[in-house]
Amino acid sequence: MSKYNFPRLGSMFPILLLSLFVSCSGQQKVEKKRPNIVFIMSDDHAYQAISAYNNKLIETPNIDRIAQEGMLFTNASVTNSICAPSRATILTGKHAHLHGKVDNVFPFDTTNITFPQIMHEQGYQTAMFGKLHFGNNPKGFDEFMILPDQGDYYNPEFISKRGDTTITGYVTDIITDLTLDWLKNKRQKDKPFLLFYLHKAPHREWYPAPRHYREFTKRTFPEPATLFDDYAGRGTAAGEAEMSLLHHMTISADNKIYPDVAHELGIEEPSDWGFRIFKSKYGRFTAEQKKQWDEVYGPINEEFKKLYPGMNDSDLLRWKYQRYMQDYLGCIAAVDENVGRVLDYLEQSGLSDNTIVVYTSDQGFYLGEHGWFDKRFIYDESFKTPLLMRWPGKIKPGSVSDEMVQNLDFAPTFLEAAGVHIPDDMQGESLMPLLEGTPEKWTRDAVYYHYYEYPGFHAVKRHYGIMTKDYKLIHFYYDIDEWELYDRKNDPNEMNNVYDDPAYKDVVKELTQKLYHIRQKYGDSDSLDQQFIQKYKERGIIKFNKP
């Protein structure tokens, strides 16, 4: 007989069973407190084209729901207004000079640890569907189906762990179908999840779905006040940028004039790029898709043939603007519809109450302001990004925040929400004080920006700068040495550089010091800029004509 007096198993079984039940229930309760996260991001979606911000151009009722049930950020911005660097910043919580993806060409430092990797290690099920834009194997994801590079609007190809595949249909609908299929059929119900739902739209060259181009090509949209900007109030950079609707938006790829019609009218493009892109995209259509397209865009081409010979530059600019808006906003209509599909499922499935939903874009975009399309500048339309967040029980419905937040802040926010340690090398700040209604705990009063890709597409010069709620100070460097200061309250359209205005002498001094300190804080410097320039030269990524 044992010297230890163990009770018989029969008498202990109910106690053991109860103990196990209590333990498992406790674990389930803890698990349920960890929120799911649905991160919705579109590509080049201007905040001006979300009706929660302004409904002059379009109504976006489904995206607006996130703000109505959560928080709208009016001073959200990016650290570098170009696609791949912005996405790398979101994933790492670091500025571009640290994660290495300073532009769309320069490589991402794959030794970086991303927040999805951390959350996956901490028990989150992770999935990504849509456009990542760099890297074919995103780290830290249980499942992904992503577009190669920019992807296509019609009949897109996808990359996955199981290999490449082409899916017939319209990309915004397909990405949503993949997302909903995962939520319904592949989600592990005993785990919290992190879901990246990433739209290609409304990235150039703006090909809407048939249901939307039939409607939107009939609409006329209000022109921005600065459509005919002559850049007289600013420095060299604005005047030399190559993103003019009149001169740089292609008549074929962008405005959907068939190449043979353009040639018939004697229209010359800056290069044959526009014609090649149109032929490539048009060539992806199925016979039925081509028939539907020609039914709508054929008459547009015929009308343009009649109008073009009598057009002056102002007429052509106005025509291009309307064509741009019709297709760009038609793409957004599909995004809004499909966001609604996902929000509806979250509610119907009972997931809404414990799910953080974020809607944002990888940067802002010009919708004709200053006569431009595209992005890249620190000026507001490019630099500011839409940000709407919903988290039932945490975020007060209908909240609005004007605090200075950036895409740099997503990683630490999600990690804190999940109860996971934030790595010390992340440079963003958790948005939790703002989400929980304690803005007094938010200490940031300025954000930092740095753009690198010059010489390059659209010819936006290298620059860095700092923005507060009241002012924006910018330094353009490399081939020029120019400073600009804008009074955001008194000059919201940023038309007049007041850097040399004596009335702003003290502001210049204060912001210059603040810019110096924020560059130190984030580890950026002139010497680091020179290192990147040298790396570009060595790799032959960009051919430099200037010293």
XYZ file of C-alpha atoms in Angstrom:
547
model
C 0.000 0.000 0.000
C 1.285 3.455 -0.922
C 2.413 5.711 1.856
C 0.592 8.530 0.026
C -3.140 8.541 0.727
C -4.595 9.426 -2.748
C -8.389 9.650 -2.975
C -10.046 7.287 -5.368
C -10.489 8.606 -8.948
C -14.206 7.946 -8.851
C -14.735 10.375 -6.003
C -12.515 13.001 -7.670
C -13.953 12.850 -11.205
C -16.796 15.365 -10.702
C -14.347 17.797 -9.094
C -11.817 17.330 -11.898
C -14.515 17.776 -14.538
C -15.806 20.948 -12.868
C -12.264 22.286 -12.567
C -11.584 21.588 -16.234
C -14.867 23.255 -17.251
C -14.138 26.366 -15.186
C -10.595 26.517 -16.597
C -11.761 26.194 -20.202
C -14.574 28.693 -19.671
C -12.093 31.136 -18.237
C -9.820 30.689 -21.221
C -12.734 31.223 -23.566
C -13.689 34.419 -21.763
C -10.145 35.707 -22.018
C -10.035 34.701 -25.687
C -13.292 36.491 -26.427
C -11.920 39.692 -24.972
C -9.249 39.736 -27.649
C -10.892 41.616 -30.498
C -10.981 40.507 -34.081
C -9.568 43.051 -36.526
C -10.814 43.692 -40.063
C -8.397 46.068 -41.780
C -9.943 47.470 -44.955
C -7.664 49.458 -47.219
C -8.231 50.794 -50.710
C -5.547 52.113 -53.041
C -5.444 55.876 -53.741
C -8.850 56.582 -52.213
C -8.971 60.327 -51.610
C -10.715 61.478 -48.441
C -12.549 63.990 -50.684
C -14.368 61.016 -52.214
C -15.910 59.707 -48.979
C -19.179 61.348 -48.034
C -18.379 61.130 -44.323
C -15.819 63.854 -45.142
C -17.586 65.599 -48.027
C -20.465 64.529 -50.248
C -19.901 66.919 -53.161
C -18.622 64.134 -55.393
C -20.153 60.859 -54.198
C -22.221 59.207 -51.498
C -20.503 56.302 -49.742
C -23.153 55.108 -47.268
C -21.433 51.855 -46.324
C -18.008 53.322 -45.621
C -19.801 56.121 -43.735
C -21.382 53.506 -41.460
C -17.980 52.911 -39.889
C -17.752 56.580 -38.892
C -21.368 56.746 -37.756
C -20.811 53.746 -35.511
C -17.264 54.732 -34.559
C -14.718 57.500 -35.133
C -13.790 59.736 -38.071
C -10.222 61.075 -38.114
C -9.847 64.440 -39.863
C -6.075 64.835 -39.530
C -4.885 61.344 -40.455
C -1.863 61.259 -42.756
C 0.882 59.083 -44.213
C 4.642 59.172 -43.747
C 5.417 58.770 -47.472
C 2.654 59.194 -50.048
C 3.326 56.317 -52.405
C 1.878 52.802 -52.375
C 4.528 50.280 -51.316
C 6.324 52.458 -48.729
C 2.984 53.270 -47.117
C 2.077 49.595 -46.851
C 5.486 48.748 -45.424
C 5.031 51.467 -42.800
C 1.623 50.072 -41.869
C 3.037 46.573 -41.423
C 6.145 47.580 -39.465
C 5.134 50.718 -37.560
C 8.338 52.351 -38.827
C 9.311 55.187 -41.147
C 10.576 54.284 -44.619
C 14.231 55.062 -43.875
C 14.148 52.245 -41.300
C 12.077 49.562 -43.029
C 13.958 50.240 -46.276
C 11.003 50.521 -48.678
C 11.539 54.187 -49.521
C 9.753 53.936 -52.871
C 7.977 51.415 -55.107
C 11.253 50.113 -56.548
C 13.739 49.981 -53.699
C 13.586 46.637 -51.830
C 11.821 46.024 -48.545
C 14.154 44.842 -45.783
C 12.794 41.349 -45.177
C 14.424 41.157 -41.746
C 11.692 43.504 -40.540
C 9.197 41.950 -38.156
C 5.623 42.921 -39.037
C 2.727 43.199 -36.632
C 0.776 40.353 -38.351
C 3.733 38.051 -37.612
C 3.607 39.040 -33.963
C -0.164 38.609 -33.721
C 0.027 35.252 -35.468
C 2.600 34.077 -32.934
C 0.275 35.252 -30.181
C -2.609 33.084 -31.323
C -4.411 35.129 -33.978
C -5.607 33.480 -37.161
C -4.468 35.712 -40.019
C -5.558 36.166 -43.631
C -4.977 38.643 -46.462
C -6.996 39.121 -49.648
C -6.417 41.735 -52.355
C -3.571 44.075 -53.153
C -0.367 44.065 -51.129
C 1.762 45.580 -53.936
C 5.107 44.191 -52.816
C 6.264 40.696 -51.942
C 4.522 37.529 -53.060
C 4.672 35.795 -49.693
C 3.464 38.073 -46.906
C 4.879 36.857 -43.616
C 2.679 35.938 -40.705
C -0.446 34.915 -42.644
C -2.215 31.576 -42.465
C -3.826 32.257 -45.810
C -3.515 34.859 -48.531
C -4.619 35.504 -52.090
C -3.004 38.657 -53.402
C -2.713 40.408 -56.734
C 0.712 40.363 -58.403
C 2.128 43.898 -58.349
C -0.666 46.346 -59.334
C -3.108 43.663 -60.424
C -5.941 44.054 -62.937
C -9.499 45.301 -62.666
C -10.916 42.624 -64.967
C -10.268 38.871 -64.740
C -7.375 39.333 -62.310
C -4.628 36.893 -61.462
C -3.974 35.981 -57.829
C -0.984 34.583 -55.974
C -1.571 32.180 -53.089
C 0.226 29.478 -51.116
C -1.418 26.974 -53.434
C -0.133 28.652 -56.603
C -1.321 31.230 -59.110
C -4.850 31.412 -60.459
C -6.981 33.698 -62.653
C -10.559 34.474 -61.644
C -13.073 35.797 -64.154
C -14.966 38.876 -63.044
C -14.451 42.312 -61.534
C -11.617 42.648 -59.040
C -13.482 44.496 -56.265
C -16.251 41.910 -56.235
C -13.775 39.020 -56.376
C -11.647 40.277 -53.474
C -14.817 40.576 -51.413
C -15.990 37.092 -52.413
C -12.649 35.668 -51.253
C -12.864 37.606 -47.997
C -16.416 36.478 -47.228
C -15.626 32.884 -48.140
C -12.805 32.907 -45.604
C -14.996 34.467 -42.919
C -17.798 31.985 -43.508
C -15.920 28.778 -44.212
C -12.281 28.964 -43.143
C -12.253 31.036 -39.987
C -11.427 29.108 -36.831
C -14.184 30.029 -34.424
C -12.057 29.357 -31.352
C -9.453 31.976 -32.339
C -9.472 35.739 -32.734
C -8.602 36.811 -36.264
C -6.720 39.517 -38.131
C -8.140 39.973 -41.621
C -6.606 42.209 -44.296
C -9.250 43.127 -46.909
C -7.305 45.157 -49.480
C -8.822 46.740 -52.591
C -6.999 47.551 -55.807
C -9.560 50.237 -56.578
C -9.498 53.129 -57.165
C -5.896 52.946 -58.411
C -5.074 54.211 -61.882
C -6.263 53.489 -64.640
C -9.768 53.462 -63.120
C -11.819 50.754 -64.828
C -15.280 50.625 -63.200
C -17.638 47.665 -63.237
C -20.326 47.695 -65.968
C -23.090 48.411 -63.442
C -21.267 51.590 -62.465
C -19.802 52.916 -65.686
C -23.267 52.826 -67.241
C -24.379 55.194 -64.489
C -21.318 57.320 -63.746
C -20.416 58.176 -67.351
C -23.700 60.093 -67.490
C -22.853 62.263 -64.459
C -21.272 65.707 -64.290
C -19.176 66.573 -61.238
C -18.323 69.916 -59.622
C -14.867 71.252 -60.430
C -12.398 71.959 -57.611
C -11.676 75.626 -56.955
C -7.993 75.123 -57.777
C -8.443 73.209 -61.057
C -6.707 76.000 -63.014
C -3.918 76.616 -60.482
C -0.825 78.241 -62.049
C 1.432 77.497 -59.011
C 2.470 81.158 -58.780
C 2.245 81.165 -54.979
C 4.676 78.304 -54.490
C 8.200 77.229 -55.354
C 9.846 75.189 -58.085
C 8.540 71.755 -57.113
C 4.838 72.337 -57.780
C 5.464 73.868 -61.176
C 7.768 71.051 -62.344
C 5.676 68.091 -61.186
C 4.340 65.904 -63.984
C 0.839 65.016 -62.845
C -1.208 67.533 -64.779
C -4.612 66.414 -66.009
C -4.081 68.496 -69.133
C -0.523 67.502 -70.018
C 0.233 64.196 -68.292
C -3.037 62.292 -67.951
C -3.145 59.974 -70.956
C -6.039 60.306 -73.361
C -6.149 56.557 -73.976
C -5.264 54.583 -70.820
C -6.742 57.153 -68.438
C -9.568 58.793 -70.384
C -10.482 55.635 -72.358
C -10.203 57.063 -75.869
C -9.428 54.168 -78.193
C -5.920 54.401 -79.692
C -7.210 54.427 -83.284
C -9.489 57.370 -82.445
C -6.605 59.250 -80.818
C -4.406 58.618 -83.858
C -7.209 59.708 -86.170
C -7.441 63.011 -84.256
C -3.675 63.486 -84.332
C -3.343 63.337 -80.545
C 0.197 62.684 -79.384
C 0.921 61.282 -75.934
C 4.148 61.990 -74.004
C 4.999 58.347 -74.773
C 3.230 55.282 -76.156
C 2.625 54.068 -72.585
C -1.019 55.149 -72.594
C -1.791 53.330 -75.823
C -0.004 50.167 -74.698
C -1.796 50.125 -71.342
C -5.219 50.619 -72.913
C -4.619 47.771 -75.378
C -3.440 45.538 -72.540
C -6.435 46.237 -70.296
C -8.966 46.102 -73.137
C -7.394 42.839 -74.254
C -8.190 41.233 -70.871
C -11.931 41.553 -71.425
C -14.022 38.522 -72.257
C -16.199 38.848 -75.358
C -19.180 39.823 -73.188
C -17.180 42.318 -71.151
C -15.860 43.901 -74.360
C -19.392 44.157 -75.767
C -20.647 45.882 -72.613
C -17.660 48.258 -72.587
C -18.070 49.242 -76.235
C -21.774 49.941 -75.733
C -20.884 52.716 -73.268
C -17.396 53.917 -74.206
C -17.943 53.676 -77.967
C -20.432 56.598 -77.944
C -18.091 58.563 -75.650
C -15.367 58.166 -78.272
C -17.703 59.249 -81.059
C -18.722 62.357 -79.138
C -15.087 63.192 -78.412
C -14.283 62.983 -82.133
C -16.806 65.744 -82.706
C -15.717 67.910 -79.755
C -11.933 67.689 -79.883
C -11.221 69.761 -83.032
C -12.916 72.790 -81.443
C -11.404 72.434 -77.958
C -8.914 74.858 -76.411
C -6.759 73.880 -73.418
C -9.404 74.924 -70.889
C -12.051 72.887 -72.675
C -9.807 69.829 -72.824
C -8.856 70.151 -69.153
C -12.515 70.298 -68.154
C -13.355 67.337 -70.376
C -10.482 65.278 -68.952
C -11.525 66.131 -65.414
C -15.073 64.868 -65.993
C -13.837 61.658 -67.652
C -11.441 61.146 -64.751
C -14.127 61.621 -62.113
C -16.647 59.416 -63.902
C -14.286 56.433 -63.911
C -12.523 57.091 -60.578
C -15.772 57.544 -58.663
C -17.359 54.620 -60.505
C -14.583 52.440 -59.059
C -15.306 53.763 -55.570
C -18.992 52.926 -55.905
C -18.016 49.251 -56.166
C -15.714 49.542 -53.157
C -18.513 51.045 -51.075
C -21.012 48.370 -52.112
C -18.596 45.606 -51.238
C -17.592 47.118 -47.905
C -21.298 47.007 -47.150
C -21.363 43.280 -47.923
C -18.610 42.625 -45.381
C -20.159 44.867 -42.712
C -23.516 43.145 -43.208
C -21.947 39.717 -42.709
C -20.158 40.804 -39.541
C -23.501 41.937 -38.125
C -25.498 38.927 -39.299
C -22.913 36.490 -37.926
C -22.695 38.176 -34.538
C -19.055 39.129 -35.017
C -19.545 42.905 -34.999
C -19.548 43.429 -31.242
C -16.044 42.053 -30.797
C -14.470 43.249 -34.045
C -12.433 46.366 -34.758
C -13.180 47.587 -38.285
C -10.827 50.052 -39.956
C -11.272 51.776 -43.310
C -8.350 53.672 -44.765
C -6.272 54.170 -47.906
C -2.546 53.827 -48.505
C -2.462 57.596 -49.111
C -4.541 60.474 -50.391
C -5.022 61.467 -54.023
C -5.581 64.549 -56.160
C -9.015 64.760 -57.713
C -8.254 67.709 -59.956
C -7.111 70.005 -57.148
C -4.251 72.174 -58.451
C -4.971 70.645 -61.866
C -3.449 67.358 -60.713
C -4.024 63.655 -60.370
C -1.768 61.221 -58.437
C -0.141 61.868 -55.025
C 3.496 62.008 -53.662
C 3.470 65.573 -52.294
C 3.131 66.580 -48.648
C 0.301 68.904 -49.736
C -2.975 67.925 -48.102
C -4.838 66.062 -50.852
C -1.925 63.659 -51.164
C -0.655 63.612 -47.590
C -3.954 63.259 -45.740
C -5.634 59.887 -45.829
C -9.127 58.747 -44.898
C -9.371 56.939 -41.585
C -12.554 55.589 -40.041
C -12.597 53.121 -37.114
C -15.363 51.200 -35.383
C -15.042 49.208 -32.147
C -18.325 48.664 -30.276
C -18.021 49.219 -26.560
C -14.744 51.124 -26.946
C -15.302 53.878 -29.512
C -18.224 56.206 -28.964
C -20.456 56.224 -32.070
C -20.244 59.404 -34.127
C -16.899 60.472 -32.628
C -14.586 62.825 -34.519
C -10.881 63.309 -33.818
C -8.682 66.059 -35.253
C -5.509 64.760 -33.607
C -2.338 64.242 -35.645
C -2.302 60.503 -36.402
C -0.477 58.528 -39.103
C -0.385 55.148 -40.795
C 2.669 54.658 -38.582
C 0.250 54.136 -35.684
C -1.746 51.113 -36.881
C 0.758 48.466 -35.777
C 1.075 49.565 -32.130
C -2.673 50.193 -31.932
C -3.605 46.691 -33.047
C -0.984 45.090 -30.838
C -2.214 46.955 -27.769
C -5.822 46.113 -28.601
C -4.818 42.441 -28.738
C -2.970 42.671 -25.440
C 0.373 42.032 -27.121
C 3.659 43.730 -26.257
C 4.619 46.540 -28.650
C 8.242 46.171 -29.812
C 10.496 48.989 -28.673
C 11.689 49.728 -32.205
C 8.206 50.589 -33.493
C 7.964 54.339 -34.040
C 4.190 54.715 -34.120
C 1.970 55.453 -31.159
C -1.079 53.481 -30.126
C -4.332 55.269 -30.890
C -5.946 53.693 -27.834
C -6.277 56.958 -25.842
C -8.247 58.483 -28.717
C -10.376 55.391 -29.280
C -11.244 55.156 -25.589
C -12.221 58.824 -25.345
C -9.209 60.080 -23.381
C -7.544 62.491 -25.855
C -5.804 64.276 -22.993
C -3.458 61.273 -22.892
C -2.473 61.827 -26.546
C 0.748 63.857 -26.589
C 1.730 64.130 -30.271
C 1.352 67.613 -31.734
C 3.194 67.142 -35.055
C 3.834 64.471 -37.687
C 6.797 63.859 -39.985
C 6.862 63.145 -43.736
C 9.611 62.167 -46.201
C 9.309 61.508 -49.946
C 12.266 60.001 -51.869
C 11.366 59.012 -55.434
C 13.094 61.637 -57.596
C 14.061 61.618 -60.411
C 11.145 59.357 -61.110
C 7.619 58.937 -62.350
C 5.629 62.208 -62.003
C 8.805 64.162 -61.167
C 7.852 65.141 -57.628
C 11.030 66.386 -56.007
C 12.500 64.880 -52.866
C 11.266 66.574 -49.733
C 10.597 66.152 -46.052
C 8.511 68.187 -43.668
C 6.511 68.567 -40.501
C 2.825 69.296 -39.995
C 0.911 70.576 -36.988
C -2.762 71.435 -36.788
C -1.940 75.013 -37.774
C 1.093 74.900 -40.073
C 3.130 72.844 -42.518
C 6.875 73.344 -43.074
C 8.534 71.650 -46.075
C 12.119 71.334 -47.287
C 12.696 70.374 -50.934
C 16.219 69.051 -51.428
C 18.630 67.169 -53.716
C 18.522 69.226 -56.949
C 17.027 72.317 -55.298
C 17.175 73.803 -51.814
C 13.806 75.438 -51.166
C 11.576 75.852 -48.141
C 7.811 76.293 -48.009
C 5.480 77.181 -45.148
C 1.688 77.014 -45.277
C -0.843 78.434 -42.856
C -3.345 75.585 -42.739
C -6.084 77.569 -41.042
C -5.959 80.704 -43.216
C -4.883 79.024 -46.466
C -6.513 75.557 -46.498
C -5.892 75.123 -50.244
C -2.151 75.725 -49.701
C -1.852 78.319 -52.429
C 0.592 80.741 -50.801
C 4.041 79.900 -49.476
C 4.623 82.288 -46.534
C 8.096 81.059 -45.600
C 9.672 84.449 -46.412
C 6.804 86.518 -45.023
C 8.118 88.556 -42.042
C 4.804 88.007 -40.256
C 5.662 84.294 -39.985
C 9.268 84.728 -38.838
C 8.610 83.274 -35.383
C 6.588 80.379 -36.824
C 9.451 79.496 -39.171
C 11.924 79.526 -36.295
C 9.732 77.370 -34.061
C 8.869 74.816 -36.752
C 12.444 74.584 -38.010
C 13.551 73.619 -34.515
C 10.653 71.200 -34.192
C 11.536 69.643 -37.556
C 15.158 69.201 -36.461
C 14.095 67.448 -33.265
C 11.517 65.197 -34.926
C 14.115 64.051 -37.478
C 16.408 63.202 -34.578
C 13.598 61.394 -32.788
C 12.879 59.163 -35.786
C 16.532 58.681 -36.736
C 16.396 60.509 -40.059
C 19.170 62.835 -41.262
C 20.852 64.497 -44.240
C 23.637 61.904 -44.135
C 21.062 59.109 -44.359
C 19.510 60.853 -47.375
C 22.892 60.799 -49.072
C 23.294 57.113 -48.303
C 19.990 56.347 -50.025
C 20.985 58.443 -53.032
C 24.266 56.555 -53.289
C 22.460 53.204 -53.049
C 20.176 54.262 -55.897
C 23.169 55.130 -58.047
C 24.937 51.862 -57.255
C 21.886 49.744 -58.034
C 21.056 51.722 -61.168
C 17.441 51.999 -60.015
C 17.262 55.607 -61.174
C 19.616 57.244 -63.634
C 20.746 60.512 -62.123
C 21.487 63.392 -64.481
C 22.307 65.821 -61.704
C 24.989 65.665 -59.005
